[in-house]
CSV table of C-alpha atoms and ligand atoms in Angstrom, one decimal:
chain,number,residue,atom,x,y,z
G,1,UNK,CA,0.1,0.0,-0.2
G,2,UNK,CA,1.7,3.1,-1.0
G,3,UNK,CA,1.8,6.2,1.4
G,4,UNK,CA,-0.7,8.4,-0.5
G,5,UNK,CA,-3.2,5.3,-0.5
G,6,UNK,CA,-2.9,4.9,3.1
G,7,UNK,CA,-3.5,8.5,3.8
G,8,UNK,CA,-6.3,8.8,1.3
G,9,UNK,CA,-8.0,5.9,2.8
G,10,UNK,CA,-7.8,7.3,6.3
G,11,UNK,CA,-9.2,10.7,5.1
G,12,UNK,CA,-12.2,8.9,3.5
G,13,UNK,CA,-12.8,6.7,6.4
G,14,UNK,CA,-12.7,9.7,8.8
G,15,UNK,CA,-15.0,11.8,6.3
G,16,UNK,CA,-17.8,9.1,6.3
G,17,UNK,CA,-17.3,8.4,10.3
G,18,UNK,CA,-17.6,11.9,10.9
G,19,UNK,CA,-20.4,12.5,8.5
G,20,UNK,CA,-22.5,10.0,10.7
G,21,UNK,CA,-21.1,11.5,13.8
G,22,UNK,CA,-19.4,8.4,14.7
G,23,UNK,CA,-17.3,8.6,17.8
G,24,UNK,CA,-15.0,5.8,15.9
G,25,UNK,CA,-13.8,8.8,13.9
G,26,UNK,CA,-11.2,9.5,16.8
G,27,UNK,CA,-10.2,5.7,16.8
G,28,UNK,CA,-8.5,5.5,13.4
G,29,UNK,CA,-5.1,6.5,12.5
G,30,UNK,CA,-2.5,6.0,9.6
G,31,UNK,CA,0.8,4.6,9.9
G,32,UNK,CA,3.6,4.7,7.5
G,33,UNK,CA,7.4,5.6,7.2
G,34,UNK,CA,8.0,9.2,7.2
G,35,UNK,CA,6.3,9.7,10.5
G,36,UNK,CA,8.7,10.7,13.6
G,37,UNK,CA,9.6,7.8,15.8
G,38,UNK,CA,7.5,9.2,18.8
G,39,UNK,CA,4.5,9.5,16.6
G,40,UNK,CA,5.0,5.7,15.5
G,41,UNK,CA,5.4,4.5,19.1
G,42,UNK,CA,2.3,6.3,20.0
G,43,UNK,CA,0.1,4.7,17.1
G,44,UNK,CA,1.7,1.2,17.9
G,45,UNK,CA,1.0,1.4,21.7
G,46,UNK,CA,-2.7,2.7,21.0
G,47,UNK,CA,-3.2,-0.1,18.5
G,48,UNK,CA,-1.8,-2.4,21.2
G,49,UNK,CA,-4.2,-1.2,23.9
G,50,UNK,CA,-7.1,-1.3,21.8
G,51,UNK,CA,-7.7,2.6,22.1
G,52,UNK,CA,-7.4,2.5,18.1
G,53,UNK,CA,-9.9,0.5,16.5
G,54,UNK,CA,-7.9,0.3,13.0
G,55,UNK,CA,-5.2,1.7,11.4
G,56,UNK,CA,-4.4,2.2,7.6
G,57,UNK,CA,-0.9,1.3,7.0
G,58,UNK,CA,1.9,0.9,4.5
G,59,UNK,CA,4.1,-2.2,4.7
G,60,UNK,CA,6.0,0.1,7.5
G,61,UNK,CA,3.8,-1.9,9.9
G,62,UNK,CA,5.0,-5.4,8.8
G,63,UNK,CA,8.5,-5.1,10.1
G,64,UNK,CA,8.6,-6.6,13.6
G,65,UNK,CA,6.3,-4.3,15.2
G,66,UNK,CA,4.0,-5.8,17.6
G,67,UNK,CA,0.3,-4.6,17.6
G,68,UNK,CA,-1.4,-7.1,19.8
G,69,UNK,CA,-4.5,-9.0,18.3
G,70,UNK,CA,-6.4,-7.6,15.5
G,71,UNK,CA,-9.5,-9.5,13.9
G,72,UNK,CA,-9.3,-8.8,10.4
G,73,UNK,CA,-6.8,-7.3,7.8
G,74,UNK,CA,-8.0,-5.8,4.4
G,75,UNK,CA,-5.2,-5.6,1.8
G,76,UNK,CA,-5.9,-3.0,-0.6
G,77,UNK,CA,-4.1,-4.1,-3.8
G,78,UNK,CA,-2.0,-7.1,-4.1
G,79,UNK,CA,1.4,-6.6,-2.2
G,80,UNK,CA,3.7,-7.5,-5.0
G,81,UNK,CA,4.7,-11.2,-4.0
G,82,UNK,CA,2.7,-14.0,-2.6
G,83,UNK,CA,5.0,-14.1,0.6
G,84,UNK,CA,4.0,-10.7,1.6
G,85,UNK,CA,0.3,-11.3,0.9
G,86,UNK,CA,0.4,-14.2,3.4
G,87,UNK,CA,2.6,-12.2,5.8
G,88,UNK,CA,0.3,-9.1,5.7
G,89,UNK,CA,-2.9,-11.3,5.9
G,90,UNK,CA,-1.3,-12.8,8.9
G,91,UNK,CA,-1.2,-9.6,11.0
G,92,UNK,CA,-4.6,-10.3,12.0
G,93,UNK,CA,-5.6,-13.5,14.2
G,94,UNK,CA,-2.9,-14.2,16.4
G,95,UNK,CA,-3.2,-17.2,19.2
G,96,UNK,CA,-5.3,-19.6,17.1
G,97,UNK,CA,-8.2,-17.3,16.9
G,98,UNK,CA,-10.1,-17.2,13.6
G,99,UNK,CA,-9.5,-14.1,11.7
G,100,UNK,CA,-10.5,-12.5,8.3
G,101,UNK,CA,-8.2,-11.6,5.4
G,102,UNK,CA,-9.8,-9.6,2.5
G,103,UNK,CA,-7.5,-8.5,-0.7
G,104,UNK,CA,-9.1,-5.9,-2.5
G,105,UNK,CA,-8.0,-6.0,-6.3
G,106,UNK,CA,-7.1,-2.8,-7.9
G,107,UNK,CA,-7.8,-1.7,-11.4
G,108,UNK,CA,-4.2,-2.5,-12.7
G,109,UNK,CA,-3.0,-5.4,-14.5
G,110,UNK,CA,-1.5,-7.7,-12.0
G,111,UNK,CA,-4.4,-7.0,-9.4
G,112,UNK,CA,-6.9,-7.8,-12.3
G,113,UNK,CA,-4.8,-11.0,-13.4
G,114,UNK,CA,-5.0,-12.5,-9.8
G,115,UNK,CA,-8.6,-11.6,-9.8
G,116,UNK,CA,-9.4,-13.5,-12.9
G,117,UNK,CA,-6.7,-16.4,-12.4
G,118,UNK,CA,-6.9,-16.9,-8.4
G,119,UNK,CA,-5.6,-20.4,-8.7
G,120,UNK,CA,-2.3,-18.6,-9.8
G,121,UNK,CA,-2.0,-17.3,-6.2
G,122,UNK,CA,-3.6,-20.1,-4.5
G,123,UNK,CA,-1.5,-22.9,-6.2
G,124,UNK,CA,1.6,-21.2,-6.1
G,125,UNK,CA,4.3,-22.0,-3.1
G,126,UNK,CA,5.9,-19.0,-1.8
G,127,UNK,CA,9.2,-20.0,-2.7
G,128,UNK,CA,9.5,-18.0,-5.9
G,129,UNK,CA,8.4,-14.9,-3.8
G,130,UNK,CA,10.8,-14.8,-1.1
G,131,UNK,CA,13.2,-11.9,-1.7
G,132,UNK,CA,16.7,-13.2,-2.5
G,133,UNK,CA,19.3,-11.8,-0.2
G,134,UNK,CA,22.1,-13.2,-2.2
G,135,UNK,CA,21.0,-11.3,-5.3
G,136,UNK,CA,24.4,-10.6,-6.8
G,137,UNK,CA,23.7,-7.0,-7.6
G,138,UNK,CA,22.6,-6.2,-3.9
G,139,UNK,CA,25.5,-8.4,-2.5
G,140,UNK,CA,28.0,-6.7,-4.8
G,141,UNK,CA,26.9,-3.3,-3.7
G,142,UNK,CA,27.0,-4.5,0.1
G,143,UNK,CA,30.5,-5.9,-0.3
G,144,UNK,CA,31.8,-2.9,-2.1
G,145,UNK,CA,30.5,-0.6,0.9
G,146,UNK,CA,32.0,-3.1,3.4
G,147,UNK,CA,35.4,-3.5,1.8
G,148,UNK,CA,35.4,0.3,1.6
G,149,UNK,CA,35.1,0.4,5.4
G,150,UNK,CA,37.5,-2.4,6.2
G,151,UNK,CA,39.0,-5.3,4.0
G,152,UNK,CA,36.8,-8.4,3.8
G,153,UNK,CA,38.1,-11.5,5.3
G,154,UNK,CA,37.2,-14.8,3.7
G,155,UNK,CA,35.7,-16.1,7.0
G,156,UNK,CA,33.1,-13.4,6.4
G,157,UNK,CA,31.5,-15.5,3.9
G,158,UNK,CA,29.6,-16.8,7.0
G,159,UNK,CA,27.9,-13.2,7.0
G,160,UNK,CA,27.6,-12.7,3.3
G,161,UNK,CA,26.8,-16.1,2.3
G,162,UNK,CA,29.0,-18.9,0.0
G,163,UNK,CA,28.3,-16.4,-3.0
G,164,UNK,CA,30.5,-14.0,-1.8
G,165,UNK,CA,33.7,-15.4,-3.4
G,166,UNK,CA,31.7,-15.4,-6.7
G,167,UNK,CA,30.8,-11.9,-6.7
G,168,UNK,CA,34.2,-10.8,-5.3
G,169,UNK,CA,35.8,-12.4,-8.3
G,170,UNK,CA,33.8,-10.7,-10.4
G,171,UNK,CA,34.4,-7.3,-8.6
G,172,UNK,CA,38.1,-8.2,-8.7
G,173,UNK,CA,37.9,-8.3,-12.5
G,174,UNK,CA,36.4,-5.0,-13.0
G,175,UNK,CA,38.9,-3.5,-10.7
G,176,UNK,CA,36.6,-2.6,-7.9
G,177,UNK,CA,38.5,-4.8,-5.5
G,178,UNK,CA,41.8,-6.6,-5.2
G,179,UNK,CA,42.8,-9.6,-3.1
G,180,UNK,CA,46.0,-9.6,-0.9
G,181,UNK,CA,45.0,-12.4,1.7
G,182,UNK,CA,42.2,-10.3,2.4
G,183,UNK,CA,39.5,-8.5,-0.1
G,184,UNK,CA,40.6,-4.7,-0.5
G,185,UNK,CA,38.5,-1.9,-1.8
G,186,UNK,CA,40.2,-0.6,-5.0
G,187,UNK,CA,37.5,1.7,-6.5
G,188,UNK,CA,38.2,5.6,-6.8
G,189,UNK,CA,34.9,6.9,-5.3
G,190,UNK,CA,33.2,6.3,-2.0
G,191,UNK,CA,30.9,3.3,-3.5
G,192,UNK,CA,27.9,4.3,-1.5
G,193,UNK,CA,28.0,7.7,-3.1
G,194,UNK,CA,27.4,6.1,-6.4
G,195,UNK,CA,24.1,4.7,-5.1
G,196,UNK,CA,22.9,6.9,-2.7
G,197,UNK,CA,20.8,9.6,-4.6
G,198,UNK,CA,17.9,7.4,-5.4
G,199,UNK,CA,18.1,4.7,-2.8
G,200,UNK,CA,16.7,4.7,0.6
G,201,UNK,CA,20.1,5.1,2.3
G,202,UNK,CA,20.5,8.6,0.5
G,203,UNK,CA,20.2,11.7,2.3
G,204,UNK,CA,16.3,12.5,2.7
G,205,UNK,CA,14.5,15.4,2.6
G,206,UNK,CA,13.0,17.2,5.7
G,207,UNK,CA,9.6,18.4,5.5
G,208,UNK,CA,9.1,21.6,7.3
G,209,UNK,CA,5.7,23.0,8.5
G,210,UNK,CA,6.3,26.9,7.2
G,211,UNK,CA,3.9,28.2,9.8
G,212,UNK,CA,5.6,26.9,13.0
G,213,UNK,CA,9.0,26.1,11.7
G,214,UNK,CA,8.5,22.5,13.0
G,215,UNK,CA,9.7,19.3,11.5
G,216,UNK,CA,6.6,17.3,10.2
G,217,UNK,CA,8.3,14.3,8.8
G,218,UNK,CA,11.0,13.2,6.2
G,219,UNK,CA,11.1,11.8,2.4
G,220,UNK,CA,13.5,9.5,0.7
G,221,UNK,CA,15.6,11.8,-2.0
G,222,UNK,CA,14.6,9.2,-4.5
G,223,UNK,CA,10.8,10.4,-4.0
G,224,UNK,CA,11.4,14.4,-3.4
G,225,UNK,CA,10.8,15.3,-6.7
G,226,UNK,CA,7.8,13.4,-7.4
G,227,UNK,CA,6.0,13.8,-4.0
G,228,UNK,CA,7.5,17.3,-2.8
G,229,UNK,CA,7.4,19.6,-6.0
G,230,UNK,CA,5.9,22.8,-5.5
G,231,UNK,CA,2.4,22.5,-5.5
G,232,UNK,CA,2.4,19.0,-4.5
G,233,UNK,CA,-0.2,17.8,-1.8
G,234,UNK,CA,1.6,16.1,0.9
G,235,UNK,CA,-0.8,14.1,3.2
G,236,UNK,CA,0.2,13.4,6.7
G,237,UNK,CA,-1.8,11.8,9.7
G,238,UNK,CA,-5.0,12.5,7.6
G,239,UNK,CA,-4.0,16.0,7.4
G,240,UNK,CA,-3.4,17.6,3.8
G,241,UNK,CA,-0.6,20.1,3.0
G,242,UNK,CA,0.6,22.0,0.3
G,243,UNK,CA,4.4,22.3,-0.9
G,244,UNK,CA,4.9,26.0,-1.1
G,245,UNK,CA,8.8,25.7,-1.7
G,246,UNK,CA,11.2,22.9,-2.3
G,247,UNK,CA,15.0,24.1,-1.5
G,248,UNK,CA,16.8,21.3,-3.4
G,249,UNK,CA,20.3,22.3,-2.4
G,250,UNK,CA,19.3,22.1,1.4
G,251,UNK,CA,17.2,19.3,1.1
G,252,UNK,CA,13.9,21.0,2.5
G,253,UNK,CA,10.3,21.1,1.6
G,254,UNK,CA,8.4,23.8,3.0
G,255,UNK,CA,4.6,23.0,3.2
G,256,UNK,CA,1.5,24.9,4.5
G,257,UNK,CA,-1.8,23.4,6.0
G,258,UNK,CA,-4.6,23.3,3.3
G,259,UNK,CA,-7.9,21.8,2.9
G,260,UNK,CA,-7.9,21.1,-0.7
G,261,UNK,CA,-10.3,18.9,-2.7
G,262,UNK,CA,-7.6,17.0,-4.7
G,263,UNK,CA,-4.5,15.2,-4.4
G,264,UNK,CA,-1.5,15.4,-7.0
G,265,UNK,CA,-0.1,12.8,-9.5
G,266,UNK,CA,3.5,13.6,-11.0
G,267,UNK,CA,4.3,13.5,-14.8
G,268,UNK,CA,7.6,12.4,-15.4
G,269,UNK,CA,9.4,12.1,-18.7
G,270,UNK,CA,11.9,9.2,-19.4
G,271,UNK,CA,14.6,8.6,-21.8
G,272,UNK,CA,17.3,5.8,-22.3
G,273,UNK,CA,20.6,6.1,-23.7
G,274,UNK,CA,24.2,4.5,-23.5
G,275,UNK,CA,22.8,1.1,-24.0
G,276,UNK,CA,25.3,-2.0,-23.8
G,277,UNK,CA,24.1,-5.2,-24.0
G,278,UNK,CA,25.6,-8.1,-21.7
G,279,UNK,CA,23.8,-10.8,-23.7
G,280,UNK,CA,20.8,-11.3,-26.0
G,281,UNK,CA,19.0,-14.5,-27.2
G,282,UNK,CA,16.2,-15.2,-29.7
G,283,UNK,CA,12.5,-14.3,-29.0
G,284,UNK,CA,10.1,-15.7,-31.2
G,285,UNK,CA,10.8,-13.9,-34.7
G,286,UNK,CA,12.7,-11.2,-33.0
G,287,UNK,CA,15.5,-10.8,-30.1
G,288,UNK,CA,15.8,-9.6,-26.6
G,289,UNK,CA,18.4,-8.2,-24.7
G,290,UNK,CA,19.9,-7.7,-21.3
G,291,UNK,CA,22.4,-5.0,-20.2
G,292,UNK,CA,23.2,-1.9,-18.9
G,293,UNK,CA,21.6,1.7,-19.9
G,294,UNK,CA,21.6,5.2,-18.6
G,295,UNK,CA,18.0,6.3,-17.5
G,296,UNK,CA,17.5,10.3,-17.4
G,297,UNK,CA,14.0,11.3,-15.9
G,298,UNK,CA,12.6,14.8,-15.1
G,299,UNK,CA,9.2,15.4,-13.2
G,300,UNK,CA,7.9,17.7,-15.9
G,301,UNK,CA,4.5,18.4,-14.4
G,302,UNK,CA,1.6,17.4,-12.4
G,303,UNK,CA,-2.3,16.5,-12.5
G,304,UNK,CA,-4.5,17.8,-9.6
G,305,UNK,CA,-7.1,14.9,-9.2
G,306,UNK,CA,-10.4,15.2,-7.3
G,307,UNK,CA,-10.7,13.3,-4.1
G,308,UNK,CA,-13.0,10.3,-4.4
G,309,UNK,CA,-13.8,10.7,-7.9
G,310,UNK,CA,-10.2,10.7,-9.2
G,311,UNK,CA,-11.2,13.1,-11.9
G,312,UNK,CA,-8.4,15.1,-13.6
G,313,UNK,CA,-8.9,18.8,-12.6
G,314,UNK,CA,-5.9,20.6,-13.8
G,315,UNK,CA,-2.5,20.1,-15.1
G,316,UNK,CA,0.5,22.1,-14.3
G,317,UNK,CA,3.9,22.1,-15.7
G,318,UNK,CA,7.1,22.2,-13.6
G,319,UNK,CA,10.5,22.7,-14.5
G,320,UNK,CA,12.7,20.6,-11.9
G,321,UNK,CA,16.3,19.3,-12.6
G,322,UNK,CA,16.8,16.0,-14.7
G,323,UNK,CA,17.9,13.0,-12.7
G,324,UNK,CA,20.1,10.3,-14.2
G,325,UNK,CA,21.2,6.9,-13.0
G,326,UNK,CA,22.9,3.9,-14.7
G,327,UNK,CA,20.8,0.7,-14.3
G,328,UNK,CA,20.0,-2.7,-15.9
G,329,UNK,CA,17.2,-3.2,-18.8
G,330,UNK,CA,15.8,-5.8,-20.7
G,331,UNK,CA,14.6,-4.6,-24.2
G,332,UNK,CA,13.3,-6.3,-27.3
G,333,UNK,CA,12.6,-5.3,-30.9
G,334,UNK,CA,9.7,-5.8,-32.9
G,335,UNK,CA,10.7,-7.4,-36.4
G,336,UNK,CA,10.3,-5.0,-39.3
G,337,UNK,CA,7.7,-7.3,-40.9
G,338,UNK,CA,5.5,-7.4,-37.8
G,339,UNK,CA,5.7,-3.5,-38.0
G,340,UNK,CA,4.8,-3.5,-41.3
G,341,UNK,CA,1.8,-5.6,-41.4
G,342,UNK,CA,0.7,-3.6,-37.9
G,343,UNK,CA,0.8,-0.3,-39.8
G,344,UNK,CA,-0.8,-2.0,-42.8
G,345,UNK,CA,-3.7,-3.0,-40.9
G,346,UNK,CA,-4.1,0.7,-39.6
G,347,UNK,CA,-2.9,0.3,-36.1
G,348,UNK,CA,-0.7,2.9,-34.4
G,349,UNK,CA,2.8,1.8,-34.0
G,350,UNK,CA,3.7,4.3,-31.3
G,351,UNK,CA,0.3,3.5,-29.4
G,352,UNK,CA,0.8,-0.4,-29.8
G,353,UNK,CA,4.3,-0.3,-28.2
G,354,UNK,CA,3.5,1.9,-25.6
G,355,UNK,CA,0.5,-0.4,-24.8
G,356,UNK,CA,2.6,-3.3,-24.6
G,357,UNK,CA,5.2,-1.6,-22.7
G,358,UNK,CA,2.5,-0.6,-20.0
G,359,UNK,CA,0.7,-3.9,-19.8
G,360,UNK,CA,4.2,-5.6,-19.4
G,361,UNK,CA,5.2,-3.6,-16.6
G,362,UNK,CA,2.3,-4.1,-15.0
G,363,UNK,CA,2.4,-7.8,-15.1
G,364,UNK,CA,6.1,-8.2,-14.2
G,365,UNK,CA,6.0,-8.0,-10.5
G,366,UNK,CA,4.2,-11.7,-10.9
G,367,UNK,CA,7.7,-12.9,-12.4
G,368,UNK,CA,10.3,-10.6,-10.7
G,369,UNK,CA,9.1,-10.4,-7.1
G,370,UNK,CA,9.3,-6.6,-7.1
G,371,UNK,CA,6.6,-3.7,-6.8
G,372,UNK,CA,5.7,-1.7,-10.1
G,373,UNK,CA,7.0,1.2,-8.5
G,374,UNK,CA,10.5,-0.6,-8.8
G,375,UNK,CA,10.3,-0.7,-12.7
G,376,UNK,CA,10.0,1.7,-15.4
G,377,UNK,CA,9.8,1.5,-19.0
G,378,UNK,CA,10.3,3.4,-22.4
G,379,UNK,CA,9.0,2.6,-25.7
G,380,UNK,CA,10.4,4.0,-29.1
G,381,UNK,CA,9.1,3.2,-32.6
G,382,UNK,CA,12.4,3.6,-33.9
G,383,UNK,CA,15.6,3.1,-31.5
G,384,UNK,CA,18.9,4.1,-32.6
G,385,UNK,CA,20.4,1.5,-30.3
G,386,UNK,CA,18.3,-1.4,-31.9
G,387,UNK,CA,18.9,-0.6,-35.5
G,388,UNK,CA,16.1,1.6,-35.5
G,389,UNK,CA,13.6,-0.9,-35.1
G,390,UNK,CA,10.7,-0.4,-32.7
G,391,UNK,CA,11.7,-1.3,-29.4
G,392,UNK,CA,10.2,-1.8,-25.8
G,393,UNK,CA,12.7,-1.0,-22.8
G,394,UNK,CA,12.0,-2.5,-19.1
G,395,UNK,CA,14.4,-1.0,-16.7
G,396,UNK,CA,15.3,-1.8,-13.0
G,397,UNK,CA,14.2,1.6,-11.0
G,398,UNK,CA,17.1,1.0,-8.5
G,399,UNK,CA,20.4,2.5,-9.6
G,400,UNK,CA,22.6,-0.3,-10.7
G,401,UNK,CA,20.0,-2.6,-10.7
G,402,UNK,CA,18.9,-5.3,-8.1
G,403,UNK,CA,18.0,-8.2,-10.8
G,404,UNK,CA,14.6,-7.3,-11.7
G,405,UNK,CA,15.3,-6.9,-15.4
G,406,UNK,CA,17.5,-10.0,-15.4
G,407,UNK,CA,14.7,-11.9,-14.0
G,408,UNK,CA,12.6,-10.5,-16.9
G,409,UNK,CA,14.9,-11.3,-19.5
G,410,UNK,CA,15.2,-15.0,-18.1
G,411,UNK,CA,11.5,-15.2,-18.1
G,412,UNK,CA,10.7,-13.1,-21.3
G,413,UNK,CA,8.5,-15.7,-22.7
G,414,UNK,CA,6.1,-16.4,-20.0
G,415,UNK,CA,6.0,-12.5,-19.2
G,416,UNK,CA,5.0,-11.6,-22.7
G,417,UNK,CA,2.5,-14.6,-22.7
G,418,UNK,CA,1.0,-13.2,-19.5
G,419,UNK,CA,1.1,-9.7,-21.2
G,420,UNK,CA,-1.0,-10.8,-24.0
G,421,UNK,CA,-3.4,-12.7,-21.9
G,422,UNK,CA,-3.9,-9.4,-19.6
G,423,UNK,CA,-4.9,-7.3,-22.6
G,424,UNK,CA,-6.9,-10.3,-24.3
G,425,UNK,CA,-8.9,-10.9,-21.1
G,426,UNK,CA,-9.8,-7.4,-20.1
G,427,UNK,CA,-13.3,-6.8,-21.1
G,428,UNK,CA,-12.7,-3.1,-22.0
G,429,UNK,CA,-12.5,-2.0,-25.7
G,430,UNK,CA,-10.0,0.6,-25.7
G,431,UNK,CA,-7.6,0.2,-22.8
G,432,UNK,CA,-8.1,0.7,-19.1
G,433,UNK,CA,-6.1,0.7,-15.8
G,434,UNK,CA,-6.6,-3.0,-15.5
G,435,UNK,CA,-4.7,-3.5,-18.8
G,436,UNK,CA,-2.8,-0.9,-20.6
G,437,UNK,CA,-3.1,2.3,-18.8
G,438,UNK,CA,-0.4,3.2,-16.0
G,439,UNK,CA,-1.3,5.3,-13.2
G,440,UNK,CA,2.5,6.8,-13.4
G,441,UNK,CA,2.4,7.2,-17.3
G,442,UNK,CA,4.7,10.5,-17.9
G,443,UNK,CA,2.5,11.2,-21.1
G,444,UNK,CA,-1.0,10.7,-19.4
G,445,UNK,CA,-1.3,7.5,-21.2
G,446,UNK,CA,-1.1,8.9,-24.7
G,447,UNK,CA,-1.0,7.3,-27.4
G,448,UNK,CA,-2.4,3.8,-26.6
G,449,UNK,CA,-3.6,1.2,-29.1
G,450,UNK,CA,-4.8,-2.0,-27.2
G,451,UNK,CA,-5.7,-3.9,-30.4
G,452,UNK,CA,-2.6,-3.0,-31.8
G,453,UNK,CA,-0.3,-4.4,-29.0
G,454,UNK,CA,-2.3,-7.5,-29.2
G,455,UNK,CA,-1.8,-7.9,-32.8
G,456,UNK,CA,1.9,-7.1,-32.4
G,457,UNK,CA,2.4,-9.7,-29.7
G,458,UNK,CA,0.3,-12.4,-31.7
G,459,UNK,CA,2.0,-11.7,-34.8
G,460,UNK,CA,5.6,-12.0,-33.1
G,461,UNK,CA,4.8,-15.2,-32.0
G,462,UNK,CA,2.8,-17.1,-33.9
G,463,UNK,CA,3.6,-15.7,-37.4
G,464,UNK,CA,-0.2,-16.3,-38.5
G,465,UNK,CA,-1.5,-12.7,-38.1
G,466,UNK,CA,-4.3,-13.7,-40.4
G,467,UNK,CA,-5.9,-15.8,-37.6
G,468,UNK,CA,-6.5,-12.3,-35.8
G,469,UNK,CA,-9.0,-9.8,-37.1
G,470,UNK,CA,-9.4,-6.4,-35.8
G,471,UNK,CA,-13.0,-6.7,-35.7
G,472,UNK,CA,-12.7,-9.2,-33.0
G,473,UNK,CA,-11.4,-7.1,-30.2
G,474,UNK,CA,-14.4,-5.0,-29.6
G,475,UNK,CA,-16.3,-8.2,-28.7
G,476,UNK,CA,-13.6,-9.2,-26.0
H,1,ZN,ZN1,-8.7,-3.0,-20.0
H,2,ZN,ZN1,3.3,5.7,-20.5
């Protein structure tokens, strides 16, 4: 559950209770990262003693917090992995008492896929959903930071796992460490410096209440431009504030109390450069690559969306600095003859690619154990790094990559098969949030051609496009 969603649900619930003059309005709270520690302890205590009846929370409450006995848990949206779904459901009903867990499917591809294919969830074991701490990319960064602090001894594999040696050998080859009885750091820059700007370990922004000068909360630097841009509505403990000023140099956002009828959604523009493939393989009548790319993104504006109805009230442009980071990506090209047939049928190539990109990103968490927020994508009708062919890029949102793109590469056939299923099974005609629309699309979901995306995938995989007729799509 995203922070904003936790705050919005609290706000909506409070409104309804207050309208009915219910005393319960005072007995619900929200809980998330970014609250001050004292605030969090108070909420935990009140929940434990039963003073609070309920809490809307992000996964912040998952982490070893004792909250006593709850009767029910309502999961708003699939948490991203089967393991965390069971874990969150298990927050209710301790000591053998019966409890209720409800999962509400949101209108995005992965939630709707699971709602339509519940066996996918109940038949799967948790194995594939357990976060892999030996992920070589995460381990490599841990090891670099550790070696910088103090040379790593071979015995420390008991801490880092046997995979430590393999990763250290690779780092050695890359000149990042050297071995002289111990593993010494051999890089130039402080290693954490390379990863800090967008990761949670980086310096955070302070959120200052402009009227009182007091510290309201903090936010990750990675999220600052998206959530604390001037004009952004910042929700905290059910109260809404507006960001008056973002002081980028000093990492401070100044907010003022404001009871507004809307919330804000940022728009981001993204481009992919410096493409260098590590390896590639055949994909139906095309090819797929895995490698390194440079992602440059910029928050270019935001939309004001009305509370409850989600209706867009206004779009406001912003000029904020670009942020760039190297990461890993998986990308595939659309064969020229598929593109020709697609255009010949009157489909929109840019819209088809864009729709395919969104649907694939929407369903990827099912294969790569990640959150949709951890992945980004770019589609281009003629990308210079892919022989000017139409191409779809899906990249890891963490600088350097944490293995998400590689997982997508390994399972690309299954991923695209599920992507096709998401689009074909969705009853909408022209695309909706459950299939090809994305809530975080920097282009406000323009252009999108769902039928074209279906044609594209079928053509690539079957080489028998004649079996598919455009007239079919409206009947689905
Ligand atoms: Zn749809
Ligand atoms: Zn988009």
